[in-house]
Short mmCIF file of N, CA, C and O in Angstrom, two decimals:
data_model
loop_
_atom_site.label_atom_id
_atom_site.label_comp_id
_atom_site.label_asym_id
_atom_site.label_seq_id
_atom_site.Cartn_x
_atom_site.Cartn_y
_atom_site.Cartn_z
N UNK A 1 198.07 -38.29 32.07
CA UNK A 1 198.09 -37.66 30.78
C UNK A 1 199.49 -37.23 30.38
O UNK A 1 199.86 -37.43 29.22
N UNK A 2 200.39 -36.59 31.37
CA UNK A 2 201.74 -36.58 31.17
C UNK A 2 202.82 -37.18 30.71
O UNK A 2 203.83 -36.87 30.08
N UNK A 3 202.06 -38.78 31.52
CA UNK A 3 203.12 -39.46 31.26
C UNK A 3 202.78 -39.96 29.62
O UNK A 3 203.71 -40.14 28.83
N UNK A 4 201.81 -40.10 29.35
CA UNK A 4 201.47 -40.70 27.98
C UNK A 4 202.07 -39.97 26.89
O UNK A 4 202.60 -40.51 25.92
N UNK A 5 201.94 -38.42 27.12
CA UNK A 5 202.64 -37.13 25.94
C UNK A 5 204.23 -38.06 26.30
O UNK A 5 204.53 -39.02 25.59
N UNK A 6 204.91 -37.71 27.18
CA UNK A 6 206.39 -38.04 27.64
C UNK A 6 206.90 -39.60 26.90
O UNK A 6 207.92 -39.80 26.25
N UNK A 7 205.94 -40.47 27.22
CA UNK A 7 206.32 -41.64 26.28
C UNK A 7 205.69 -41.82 25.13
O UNK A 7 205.41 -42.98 24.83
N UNK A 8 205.32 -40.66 24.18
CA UNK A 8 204.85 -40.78 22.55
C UNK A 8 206.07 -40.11 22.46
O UNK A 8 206.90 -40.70 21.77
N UNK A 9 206.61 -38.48 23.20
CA UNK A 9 207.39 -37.63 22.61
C UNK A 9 208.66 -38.55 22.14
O UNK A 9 209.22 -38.48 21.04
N UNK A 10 209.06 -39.66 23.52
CA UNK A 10 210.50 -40.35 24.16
C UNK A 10 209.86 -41.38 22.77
O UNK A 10 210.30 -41.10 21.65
N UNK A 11 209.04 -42.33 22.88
CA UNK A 11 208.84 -42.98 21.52
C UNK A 11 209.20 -42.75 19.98
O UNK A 11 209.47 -43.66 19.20
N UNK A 12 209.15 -41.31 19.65
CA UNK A 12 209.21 -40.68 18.36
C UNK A 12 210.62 -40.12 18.16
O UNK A 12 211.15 -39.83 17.09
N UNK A 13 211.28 -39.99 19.78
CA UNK A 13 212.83 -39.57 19.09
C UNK A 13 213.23 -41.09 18.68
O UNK A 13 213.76 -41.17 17.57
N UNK A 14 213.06 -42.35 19.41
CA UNK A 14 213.84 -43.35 19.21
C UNK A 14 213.76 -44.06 17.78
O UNK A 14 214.49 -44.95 17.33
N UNK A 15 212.45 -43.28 17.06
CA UNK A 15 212.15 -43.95 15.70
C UNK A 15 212.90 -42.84 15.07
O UNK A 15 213.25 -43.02 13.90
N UNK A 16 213.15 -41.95 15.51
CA UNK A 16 213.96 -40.85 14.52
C UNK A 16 215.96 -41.03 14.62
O UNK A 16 216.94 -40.74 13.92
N UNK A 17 215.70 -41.62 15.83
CA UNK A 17 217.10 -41.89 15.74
C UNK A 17 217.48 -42.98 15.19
O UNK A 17 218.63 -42.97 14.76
N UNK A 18 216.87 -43.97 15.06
CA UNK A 18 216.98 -45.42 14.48
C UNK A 18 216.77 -45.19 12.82
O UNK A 18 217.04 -46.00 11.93
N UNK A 19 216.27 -44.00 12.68
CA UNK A 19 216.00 -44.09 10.63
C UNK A 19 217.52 -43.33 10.57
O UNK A 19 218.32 -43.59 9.68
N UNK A 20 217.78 -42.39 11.61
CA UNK A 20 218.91 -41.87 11.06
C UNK A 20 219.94 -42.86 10.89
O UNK A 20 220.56 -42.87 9.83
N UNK A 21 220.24 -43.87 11.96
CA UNK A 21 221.49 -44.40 11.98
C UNK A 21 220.94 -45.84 10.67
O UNK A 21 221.71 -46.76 10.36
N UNK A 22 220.43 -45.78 10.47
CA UNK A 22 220.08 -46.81 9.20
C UNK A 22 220.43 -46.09 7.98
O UNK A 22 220.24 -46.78 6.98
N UNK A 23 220.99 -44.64 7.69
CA UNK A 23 221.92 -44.71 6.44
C UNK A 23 222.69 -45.71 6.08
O UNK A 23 223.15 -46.66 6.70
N UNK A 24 222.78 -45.26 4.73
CA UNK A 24 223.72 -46.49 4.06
C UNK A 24 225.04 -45.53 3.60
O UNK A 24 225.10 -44.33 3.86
N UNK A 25 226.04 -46.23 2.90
CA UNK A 25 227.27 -45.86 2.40
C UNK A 25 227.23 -46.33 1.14
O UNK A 25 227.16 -47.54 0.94
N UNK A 26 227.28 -45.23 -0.13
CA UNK A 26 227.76 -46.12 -1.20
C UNK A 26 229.15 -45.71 -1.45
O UNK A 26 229.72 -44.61 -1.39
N UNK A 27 229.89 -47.95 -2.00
CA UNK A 27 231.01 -47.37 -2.59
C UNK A 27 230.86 -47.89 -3.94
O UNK A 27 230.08 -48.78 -4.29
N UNK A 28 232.09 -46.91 -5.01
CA UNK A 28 231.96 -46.98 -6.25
C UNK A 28 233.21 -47.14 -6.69
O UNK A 28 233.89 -46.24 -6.19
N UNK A 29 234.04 -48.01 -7.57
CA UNK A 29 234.76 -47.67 -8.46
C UNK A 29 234.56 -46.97 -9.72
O UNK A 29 233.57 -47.32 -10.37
N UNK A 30 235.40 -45.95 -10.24
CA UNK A 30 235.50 -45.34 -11.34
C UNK A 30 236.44 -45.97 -12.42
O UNK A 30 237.36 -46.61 -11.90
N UNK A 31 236.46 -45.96 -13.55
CA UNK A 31 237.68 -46.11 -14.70
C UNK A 31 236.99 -45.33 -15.77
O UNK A 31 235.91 -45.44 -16.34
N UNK A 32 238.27 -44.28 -15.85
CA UNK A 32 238.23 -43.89 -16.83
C UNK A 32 239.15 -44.22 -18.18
O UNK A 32 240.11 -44.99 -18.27
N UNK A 33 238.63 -43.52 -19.02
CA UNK A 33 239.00 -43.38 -20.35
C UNK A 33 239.61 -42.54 -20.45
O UNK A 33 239.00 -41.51 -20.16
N UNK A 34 241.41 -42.28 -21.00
CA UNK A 34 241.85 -41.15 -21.48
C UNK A 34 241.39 -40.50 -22.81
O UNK A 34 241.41 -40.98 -23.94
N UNK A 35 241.05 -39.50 -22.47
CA UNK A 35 241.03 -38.48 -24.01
C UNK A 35 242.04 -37.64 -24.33
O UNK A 35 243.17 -37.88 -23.91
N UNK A 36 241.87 -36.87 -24.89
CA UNK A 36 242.67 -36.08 -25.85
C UNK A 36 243.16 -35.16 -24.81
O UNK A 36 242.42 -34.49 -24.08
N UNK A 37 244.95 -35.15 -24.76
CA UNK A 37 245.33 -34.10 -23.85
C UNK A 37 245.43 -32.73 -24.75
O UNK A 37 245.71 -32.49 -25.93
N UNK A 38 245.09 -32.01 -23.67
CA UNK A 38 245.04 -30.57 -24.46
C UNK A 38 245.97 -30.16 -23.70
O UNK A 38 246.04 -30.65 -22.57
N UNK A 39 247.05 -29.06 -24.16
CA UNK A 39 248.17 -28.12 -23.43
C UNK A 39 247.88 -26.67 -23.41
O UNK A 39 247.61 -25.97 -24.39
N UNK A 40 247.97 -26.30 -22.18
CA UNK A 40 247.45 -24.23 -22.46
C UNK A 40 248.38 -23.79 -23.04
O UNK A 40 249.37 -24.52 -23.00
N UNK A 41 248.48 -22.78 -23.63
CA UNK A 41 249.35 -21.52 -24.37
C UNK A 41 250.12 -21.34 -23.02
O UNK A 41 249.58 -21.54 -21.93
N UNK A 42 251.36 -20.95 -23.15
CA UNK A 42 252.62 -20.46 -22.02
C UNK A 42 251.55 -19.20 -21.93
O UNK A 42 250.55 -19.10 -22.63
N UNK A 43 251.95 -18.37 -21.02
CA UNK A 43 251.77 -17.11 -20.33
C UNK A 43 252.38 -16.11 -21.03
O UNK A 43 253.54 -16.50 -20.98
N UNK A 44 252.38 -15.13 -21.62
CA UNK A 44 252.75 -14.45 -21.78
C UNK A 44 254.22 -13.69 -20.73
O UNK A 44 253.89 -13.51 -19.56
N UNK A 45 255.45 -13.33 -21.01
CA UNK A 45 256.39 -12.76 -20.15
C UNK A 45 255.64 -11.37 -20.06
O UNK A 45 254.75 -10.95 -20.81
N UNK A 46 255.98 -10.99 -19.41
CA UNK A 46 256.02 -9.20 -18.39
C UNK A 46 257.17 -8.87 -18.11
O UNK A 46 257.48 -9.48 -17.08
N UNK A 47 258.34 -7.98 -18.61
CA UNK A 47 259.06 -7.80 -17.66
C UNK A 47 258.99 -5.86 -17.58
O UNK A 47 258.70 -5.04 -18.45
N UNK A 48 259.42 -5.71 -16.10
CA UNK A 48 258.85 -4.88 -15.53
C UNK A 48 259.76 -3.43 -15.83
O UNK A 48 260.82 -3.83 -16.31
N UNK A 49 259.77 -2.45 -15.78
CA UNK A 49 260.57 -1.28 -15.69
C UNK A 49 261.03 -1.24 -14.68
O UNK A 49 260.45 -1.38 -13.61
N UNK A 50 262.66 -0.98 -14.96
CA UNK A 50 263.23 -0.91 -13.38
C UNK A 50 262.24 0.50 -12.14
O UNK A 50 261.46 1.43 -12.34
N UNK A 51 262.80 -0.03 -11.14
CA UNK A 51 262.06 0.75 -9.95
C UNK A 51 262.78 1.89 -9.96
O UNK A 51 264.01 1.83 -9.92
N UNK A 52 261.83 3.55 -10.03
CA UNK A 52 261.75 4.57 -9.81
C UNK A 52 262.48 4.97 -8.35
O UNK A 52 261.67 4.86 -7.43
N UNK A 53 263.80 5.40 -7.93
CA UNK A 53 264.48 5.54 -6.81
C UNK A 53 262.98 6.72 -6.03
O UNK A 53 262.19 7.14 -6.88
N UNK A 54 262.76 7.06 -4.77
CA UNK A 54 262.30 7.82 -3.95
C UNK A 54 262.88 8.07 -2.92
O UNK A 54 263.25 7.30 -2.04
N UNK A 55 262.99 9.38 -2.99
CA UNK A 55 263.79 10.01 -1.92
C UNK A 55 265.46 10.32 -2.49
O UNK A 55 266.08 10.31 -3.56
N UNK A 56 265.70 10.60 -1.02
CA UNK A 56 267.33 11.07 -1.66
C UNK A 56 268.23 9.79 -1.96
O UNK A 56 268.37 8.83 -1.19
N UNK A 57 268.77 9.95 -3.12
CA UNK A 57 269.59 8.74 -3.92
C UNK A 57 271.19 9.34 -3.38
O UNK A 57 271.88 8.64 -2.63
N UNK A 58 271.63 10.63 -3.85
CA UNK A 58 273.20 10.89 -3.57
C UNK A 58 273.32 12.50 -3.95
O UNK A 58 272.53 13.17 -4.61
N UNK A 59 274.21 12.77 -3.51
CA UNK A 59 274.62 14.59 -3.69
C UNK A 59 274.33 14.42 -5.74
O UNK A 59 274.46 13.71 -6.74
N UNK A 60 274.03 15.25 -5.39
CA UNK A 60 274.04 16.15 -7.02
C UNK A 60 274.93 16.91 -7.17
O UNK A 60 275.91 16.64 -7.87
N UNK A 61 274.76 18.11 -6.48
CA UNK A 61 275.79 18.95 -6.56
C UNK A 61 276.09 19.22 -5.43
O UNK A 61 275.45 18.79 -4.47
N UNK A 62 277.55 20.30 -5.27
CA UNK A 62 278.14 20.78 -4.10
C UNK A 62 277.34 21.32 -3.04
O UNK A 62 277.53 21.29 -1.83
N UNK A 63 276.14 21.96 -3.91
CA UNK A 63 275.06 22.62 -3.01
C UNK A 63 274.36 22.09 -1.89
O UNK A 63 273.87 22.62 -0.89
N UNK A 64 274.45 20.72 -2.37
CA UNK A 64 273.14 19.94 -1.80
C UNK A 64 274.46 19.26 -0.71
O UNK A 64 274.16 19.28 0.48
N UNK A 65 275.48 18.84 -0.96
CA UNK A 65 276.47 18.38 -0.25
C UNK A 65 276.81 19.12 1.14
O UNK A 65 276.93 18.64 2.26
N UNK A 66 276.94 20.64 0.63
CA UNK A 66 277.19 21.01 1.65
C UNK A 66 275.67 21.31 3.03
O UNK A 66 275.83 21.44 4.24
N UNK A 67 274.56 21.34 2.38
CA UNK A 67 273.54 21.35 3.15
C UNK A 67 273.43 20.52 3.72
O UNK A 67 273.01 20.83 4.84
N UNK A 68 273.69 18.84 3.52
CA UNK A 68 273.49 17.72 3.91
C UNK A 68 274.98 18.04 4.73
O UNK A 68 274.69 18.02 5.93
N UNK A 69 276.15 18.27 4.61
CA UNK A 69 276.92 17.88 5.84
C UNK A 69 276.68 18.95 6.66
O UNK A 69 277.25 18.80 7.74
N UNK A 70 276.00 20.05 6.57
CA UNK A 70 275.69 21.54 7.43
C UNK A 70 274.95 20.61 8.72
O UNK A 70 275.27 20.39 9.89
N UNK A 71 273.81 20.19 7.83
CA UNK A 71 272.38 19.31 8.19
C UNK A 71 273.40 18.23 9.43
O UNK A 71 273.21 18.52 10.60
N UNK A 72 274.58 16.87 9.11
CA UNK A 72 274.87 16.41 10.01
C UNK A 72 275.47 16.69 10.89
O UNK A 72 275.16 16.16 11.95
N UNK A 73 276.72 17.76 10.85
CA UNK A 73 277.21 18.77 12.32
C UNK A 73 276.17 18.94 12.90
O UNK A 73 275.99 18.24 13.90
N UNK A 74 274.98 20.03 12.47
CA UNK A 74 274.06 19.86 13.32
C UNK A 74 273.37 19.08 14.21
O UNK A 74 273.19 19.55 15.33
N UNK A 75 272.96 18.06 13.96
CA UNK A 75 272.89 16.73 14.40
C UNK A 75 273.88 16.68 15.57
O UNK A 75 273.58 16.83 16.76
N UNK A 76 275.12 16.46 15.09
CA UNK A 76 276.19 15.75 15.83
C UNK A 76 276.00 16.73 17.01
O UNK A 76 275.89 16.29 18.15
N UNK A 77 275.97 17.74 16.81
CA UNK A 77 275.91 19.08 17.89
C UNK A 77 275.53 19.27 19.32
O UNK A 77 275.97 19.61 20.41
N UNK A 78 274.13 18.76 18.53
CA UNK A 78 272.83 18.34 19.58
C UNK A 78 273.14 17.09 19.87
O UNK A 78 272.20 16.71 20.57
N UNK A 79 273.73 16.41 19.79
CA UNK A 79 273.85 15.32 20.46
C UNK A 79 274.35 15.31 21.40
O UNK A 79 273.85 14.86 22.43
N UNK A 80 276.12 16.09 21.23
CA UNK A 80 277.01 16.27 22.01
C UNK A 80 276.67 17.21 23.48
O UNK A 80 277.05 17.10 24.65
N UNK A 81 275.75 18.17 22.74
CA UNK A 81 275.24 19.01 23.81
C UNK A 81 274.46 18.75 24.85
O UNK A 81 274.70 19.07 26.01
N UNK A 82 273.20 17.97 24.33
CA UNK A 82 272.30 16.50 25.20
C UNK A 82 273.51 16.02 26.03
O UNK A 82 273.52 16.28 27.24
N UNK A 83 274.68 15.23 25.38
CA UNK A 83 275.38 14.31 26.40
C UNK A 83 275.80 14.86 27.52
O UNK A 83 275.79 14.34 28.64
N UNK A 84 276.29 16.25 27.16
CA UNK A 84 276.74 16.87 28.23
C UNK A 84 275.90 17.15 29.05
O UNK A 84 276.23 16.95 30.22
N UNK A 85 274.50 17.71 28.79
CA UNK A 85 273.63 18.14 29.64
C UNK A 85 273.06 17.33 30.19
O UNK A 85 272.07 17.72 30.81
N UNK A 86 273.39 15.76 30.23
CA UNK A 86 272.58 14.80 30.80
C UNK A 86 273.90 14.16 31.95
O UNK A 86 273.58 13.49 32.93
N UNK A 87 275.25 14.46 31.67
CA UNK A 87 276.42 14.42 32.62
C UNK A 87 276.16 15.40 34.21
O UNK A 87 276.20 15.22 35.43
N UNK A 88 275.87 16.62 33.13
CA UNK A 88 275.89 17.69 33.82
C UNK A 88 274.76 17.35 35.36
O UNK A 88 274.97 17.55 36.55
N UNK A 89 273.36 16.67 34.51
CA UNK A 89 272.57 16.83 35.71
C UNK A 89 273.07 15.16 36.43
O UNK A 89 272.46 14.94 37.48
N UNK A 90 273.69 14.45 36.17
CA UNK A 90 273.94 13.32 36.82
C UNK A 90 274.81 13.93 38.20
O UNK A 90 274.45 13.88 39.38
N UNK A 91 276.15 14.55 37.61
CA UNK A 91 277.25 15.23 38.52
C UNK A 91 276.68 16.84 38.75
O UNK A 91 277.26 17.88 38.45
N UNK A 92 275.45 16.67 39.33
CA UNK A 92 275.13 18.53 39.98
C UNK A 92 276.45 18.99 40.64
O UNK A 92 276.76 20.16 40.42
N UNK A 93 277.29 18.25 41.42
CA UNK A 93 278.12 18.84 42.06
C UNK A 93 279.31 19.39 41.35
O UNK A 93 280.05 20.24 41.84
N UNK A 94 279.44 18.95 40.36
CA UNK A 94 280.62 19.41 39.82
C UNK A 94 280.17 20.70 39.07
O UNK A 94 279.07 20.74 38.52
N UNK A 95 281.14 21.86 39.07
CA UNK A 95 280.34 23.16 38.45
C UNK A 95 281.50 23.49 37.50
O UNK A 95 281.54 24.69 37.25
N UNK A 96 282.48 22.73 36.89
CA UNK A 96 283.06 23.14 35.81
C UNK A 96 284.43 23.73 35.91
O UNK A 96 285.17 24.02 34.98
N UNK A 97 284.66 23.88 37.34
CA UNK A 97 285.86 24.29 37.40
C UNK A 97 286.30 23.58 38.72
O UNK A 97 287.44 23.72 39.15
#
């Protein structure tokens, strides 16, 4: 009884595979006819507003000048002070005098 299901099932793929591969291909040439060219309208231009600076652009006044070079000594300060303190712990032995 097995084998009979097994060769209807094995029977029914080979008719399913045989209709598949029996597609066809169509080919076609086309010719057309030109018609009437149409042209779009140009685009409209945009042009843009210059870009809004953000952030600091340049001293204004003396005020701001001198805060900003207060602001980089500081900086420089701590830097100098780091360098040293990173000498300092390289050469423990040396105590400065």
């Amino acid at each position: 009884m097995n084998k009979k299901i097994l060769g209807a099932a094995l029977g029914l793929a080979v008719l399913a595979a045989s209709s598949a591969a029996s597609a066809h291909v169509d080919v076609a040439i086309g010719l057309g006819v030109p018609g009437p060219v149409v042209y779009a309208p140009a685009p409209p231009v945009y042009v843009a507003p210059a870009p809004v600076p953000v952030g600091y652009v340049g001293y204004e006044d003396w005020r701001t000048r001198q805060w900003h070079e207060r602001e980089w000594r500081e900086r420089q300060w701590r830097r100098d002070e780091w360098r040293e303190h990173e000498w300092r712990e390289r050469h423990d032995g040396w105590r400065g005098y």
